[in-house]
Short mmCIF file of C-alpha atoms in Angstrom, two decimals:
data_model
loop_
_atom_site.label_atom_id
_atom_site.label_comp_id
_atom_site.label_asym_id
_atom_site.label_seq_id
_atom_site.Cartn_x
_atom_site.Cartn_y
_atom_site.Cartn_z
CA UNK A 67 145.97 77.14 95.99
CA UNK A 68 146.48 77.65 99.65
CA UNK A 69 143.93 76.78 102.28
CA UNK A 70 143.45 80.42 102.92
CA UNK A 71 142.74 81.41 99.59
CA UNK A 72 140.27 78.26 99.49
CA UNK A 73 138.41 80.01 102.38
CA UNK A 74 138.17 83.32 100.69
CA UNK A 75 136.78 82.41 97.51
CA UNK A 76 133.37 83.71 98.22
CA UNK A 77 134.70 86.57 100.16
CA UNK A 78 134.53 90.21 99.19
CA UNK A 79 137.26 92.93 99.97
CA UNK A 80 135.61 96.30 100.18
CA UNK A 81 138.30 99.49 100.47
CA UNK A 82 136.78 102.55 101.63
CA UNK A 83 133.84 102.98 103.81
CA UNK A 84 132.15 106.01 102.49
CA UNK A 85 128.40 106.22 101.32
CA UNK A 86 129.34 103.89 98.26
CA UNK A 87 131.53 101.55 99.89
CA UNK A 88 129.37 101.02 103.31
CA UNK A 89 126.54 100.49 101.20
CA UNK A 90 127.90 97.67 99.10
CA UNK A 91 129.63 96.06 102.42
CA UNK A 92 126.72 96.02 104.23
CA UNK A 93 124.47 94.91 101.44
CA UNK A 94 126.82 92.14 101.04
CA UNK A 95 127.03 91.04 104.67
CA UNK A 96 123.44 91.32 104.51
CA UNK A 97 123.27 88.66 102.04
CA UNK A 98 125.52 86.34 104.17
CA UNK A 99 128.42 86.97 102.17
CA UNK A 100 132.20 87.23 104.03
CA UNK A 101 133.05 90.82 103.78
CA UNK A 102 136.46 92.27 105.08
CA UNK A 103 136.57 96.13 104.76
CA UNK A 104 139.64 98.35 104.66
CA UNK A 105 139.35 101.98 106.24
CA UNK A 106 141.79 104.51 106.89
CA UNK A 107 139.59 106.67 108.93
CA UNK A 108 139.14 105.42 112.17
CA UNK A 109 135.65 106.80 113.24
CA UNK A 110 134.45 105.23 109.95
CA UNK A 111 136.15 101.97 110.96
CA UNK A 112 134.51 102.06 114.48
CA UNK A 113 131.13 102.99 113.13
CA UNK A 114 130.75 99.59 110.84
CA UNK A 115 132.88 97.44 112.82
CA UNK A 116 129.67 95.82 114.27
CA UNK A 117 128.17 94.96 110.95
CA UNK A 118 131.26 93.13 109.42
CA UNK A 119 135.18 92.78 109.89
CA UNK A 120 136.75 95.84 109.34
CA UNK A 121 140.48 96.81 109.59
CA UNK A 122 141.86 100.12 109.87
CA UNK A 123 144.51 100.55 107.26
CA UNK A 124 146.04 102.73 104.54
CA UNK A 125 145.21 100.86 101.20
CA UNK A 126 147.76 102.74 99.18
CA UNK A 127 150.41 100.82 100.80
CA UNK A 128 150.97 97.53 99.05
CA UNK A 129 152.55 96.22 102.27
CA UNK A 130 149.38 97.00 104.32
CA UNK A 131 147.37 95.09 101.87
CA UNK A 132 149.51 91.90 101.66
CA UNK A 133 149.65 92.02 105.35
CA UNK A 134 145.56 91.79 105.72
CA UNK A 135 145.81 89.15 102.83
CA UNK A 136 144.03 91.23 100.10
CA UNK A 137 145.99 88.81 97.53
CA UNK A 138 143.74 86.06 98.64
CA UNK A 139 140.62 87.52 97.57
CA UNK A 140 139.21 87.06 93.93
CA UNK A 141 136.85 89.90 94.06
CA UNK A 142 137.43 93.49 95.48
CA UNK A 143 135.39 96.99 95.63
CA UNK A 144 137.33 100.07 95.78
CA UNK A 145 134.94 102.53 96.99
CA UNK A 146 137.46 105.60 97.52
CA UNK A 147 136.08 108.85 95.73
CA UNK A 148 137.47 111.66 97.64
CA UNK A 149 140.92 111.03 96.65
CA UNK A 150 141.85 110.24 93.19
CA UNK A 151 145.32 109.46 94.17
CA UNK A 152 144.30 107.04 96.81
CA UNK A 153 141.94 105.56 94.29
CA UNK A 154 144.50 104.94 91.54
CA UNK A 155 147.22 103.59 93.99
CA UNK A 156 144.95 101.32 95.71
CA UNK A 157 143.51 99.72 92.33
CA UNK A 158 146.95 99.61 91.13
CA UNK A 159 148.34 97.67 94.36
CA UNK A 160 145.27 94.96 93.87
CA UNK A 161 146.44 94.56 90.30
CA UNK A 162 149.86 93.96 90.80
CA UNK A 163 148.60 91.61 93.72
CA UNK A 164 146.67 89.44 91.14
CA UNK A 165 142.96 90.24 92.39
CA UNK A 166 141.12 88.84 89.14
CA UNK A 167 137.97 91.07 89.68
CA UNK A 168 138.20 94.83 90.78
CA UNK A 169 135.05 97.18 90.82
CA UNK A 170 136.42 100.68 91.47
CA UNK A 171 134.06 103.93 92.16
CA UNK A 172 134.83 106.41 89.48
CA UNK A 173 134.05 110.29 90.16
CA UNK A 174 134.30 111.26 86.39
CA UNK A 175 134.92 109.84 83.29
CA UNK A 176 138.51 110.58 83.07
CA UNK A 177 138.87 108.86 86.82
CA UNK A 178 137.14 105.89 84.95
CA UNK A 179 139.51 105.96 82.19
CA UNK A 180 142.45 105.97 84.36
CA UNK A 181 141.09 103.02 86.51
CA UNK A 182 140.25 101.17 83.20
CA UNK A 183 144.02 101.55 81.99
CA UNK A 184 145.66 100.46 85.31
CA UNK A 185 143.67 97.37 85.34
CA UNK A 186 140.09 97.83 87.10
CA UNK A 187 137.61 95.25 85.18
CA UNK A 188 134.62 97.35 86.22
CA UNK A 189 134.13 101.06 86.84
CA UNK A 190 131.37 102.19 88.66
CA UNK A 191 129.91 105.82 88.59
CA UNK A 192 127.36 106.16 91.24
CA UNK A 193 126.38 109.83 91.02
CA UNK A 194 126.41 109.71 87.62
CA UNK A 195 124.06 106.76 87.23
CA UNK A 196 122.00 107.82 90.01
CA UNK A 197 121.36 110.80 88.37
CA UNK A 198 120.43 109.37 84.96
CA UNK A 199 118.19 106.90 86.45
CA UNK A 200 116.31 109.66 88.71
CA UNK A 201 116.01 111.76 85.32
CA UNK A 202 114.30 109.08 83.50
CA UNK A 203 111.92 108.34 86.35
CA UNK A 204 110.97 111.95 87.03
CA UNK A 205 110.25 112.55 83.35
CA UNK A 206 107.77 109.68 82.95
CA UNK A 207 105.43 107.29 85.10
CA UNK A 208 108.56 105.07 85.83
CA UNK A 209 109.07 103.58 89.17
CA UNK A 210 112.26 101.86 88.59
CA UNK A 211 114.78 101.96 85.92
CA UNK A 212 117.84 99.80 84.98
CA UNK A 213 119.88 100.80 82.05
CA UNK A 214 121.75 97.47 80.62
CA UNK A 215 124.27 97.41 77.74
CA UNK A 216 123.85 98.82 74.09
CA UNK A 217 120.93 101.26 74.95
CA UNK A 218 118.78 98.08 76.44
CA UNK A 219 116.74 99.40 79.60
CA UNK A 220 114.42 97.41 81.97
CA UNK A 221 111.73 99.76 83.62
CA UNK A 222 108.87 99.13 86.36
CA UNK A 223 106.03 101.41 85.70
CA UNK A 224 102.39 102.19 85.81
CA UNK A 225 100.67 101.03 82.76
CA UNK A 226 99.51 103.80 80.24
CA UNK A 227 95.89 104.44 80.42
CA UNK A 228 95.12 103.03 76.66
CA UNK A 229 96.49 99.65 78.12
CA UNK A 230 94.38 99.21 81.17
CA UNK A 231 91.53 96.78 80.74
CA UNK A 232 93.15 94.92 77.69
CA UNK A 233 95.18 91.96 77.33
CA UNK A 234 98.85 92.52 75.82
CA UNK A 235 97.79 91.08 72.35
CA UNK A 236 94.70 93.29 72.20
CA UNK A 237 97.13 96.32 72.75
CA UNK A 238 99.60 95.39 70.66
CA UNK A 239 102.39 96.88 72.41
CA UNK A 240 105.34 95.59 70.65
CA UNK A 241 103.98 96.45 67.04
CA UNK A 242 102.63 100.05 68.36
CA UNK A 243 105.55 101.09 70.75
CA UNK A 244 108.42 98.94 69.46
CA UNK A 245 108.89 97.65 73.46
CA UNK A 246 108.03 94.42 75.29
CA UNK A 247 105.85 93.84 78.57
CA UNK A 248 107.79 90.96 80.26
CA UNK A 249 105.71 90.80 83.48
CA UNK A 250 103.13 92.00 85.47
CA UNK A 251 102.46 92.50 89.18
CA UNK A 252 98.66 92.98 90.28
CA UNK A 253 97.96 94.23 93.91
CA UNK A 254 98.20 91.34 96.28
CA UNK A 255 99.35 88.99 93.61
CA UNK A 256 102.52 87.32 92.97
CA UNK A 257 104.53 88.42 89.91
CA UNK A 258 103.50 87.05 86.54
CA UNK A 259 105.54 86.67 83.25
CA UNK A 260 103.53 88.37 80.42
CA UNK A 261 101.88 86.74 77.68
CA UNK A 262 99.47 87.64 74.81
CA UNK A 263 96.41 86.76 77.05
CA UNK A 264 97.55 88.88 79.99
CA UNK A 265 95.31 91.36 80.88
CA UNK A 266 96.54 95.15 82.41
CA UNK A 267 94.61 96.24 85.30
CA UNK A 268 94.23 99.88 86.34
CA UNK A 269 96.30 99.53 89.67
CA UNK A 270 98.89 97.01 88.07
CA UNK A 271 102.65 97.60 87.63
CA UNK A 272 104.17 96.31 84.64
CA UNK A 273 107.78 95.38 83.84
CA UNK A 274 108.95 96.66 80.31
CA UNK A 275 112.11 96.21 78.20
CA UNK A 276 113.56 97.94 74.97
CA UNK A 277 115.45 101.05 73.82
CA UNK A 278 115.93 103.42 76.12
CA UNK A 279 114.37 106.21 73.92
CA UNK A 280 111.42 104.12 73.27
CA UNK A 281 110.78 103.11 76.75
CA UNK A 282 110.98 106.90 77.46
CA UNK A 283 108.37 107.69 75.04
CA UNK A 284 106.06 104.96 76.28
CA UNK A 285 106.48 105.89 79.89
CA UNK A 286 105.55 109.51 78.83
CA UNK A 287 102.06 108.61 77.31
CA UNK A 288 99.03 109.17 79.45
#
């Protein structure tokens, strides 16, 4: 492995600085990660250049990616959503160059299938995922919603009224509703992992896990 490759083991290459790509790059930079962003639009490149390193280049050109050292990155995020062709060509270039972990934004299921076939390890559907997340939160008392795999979900929510004032053991949450309360956050108190003796207060926030359909029913309780 070259010295250049070693220096960039923890760095992330972000291609495309639209809403999705810029949010990823900005957050990574805030976390202290080295970020190299690639953007074709000179206005977007200039807009973000004071936050992290930005190179103005056309990522559909394999030669351009080679010149900026894309092959030395283990992780790349392709945030291009406005052009299917540019997204696919950029991803294919990264695959050919041996980038081992490629996260690619997909604007549709068909787009995602194409990205998967050419070698993108992870496909991200920002609009679809955000829509599902908001729908679940609007429908009940959820404050936040994270859908994992195999229909398993974790939510942050206000407790239903019939739990307030009782311990988790007294409420028999698992037996009655098929979900697990894994944590509780009381006002002005640190987060607490839940036990059968944990008492749920009226102003508490609870963290609950389980099957998405059961969680929707649980969160809809009054």
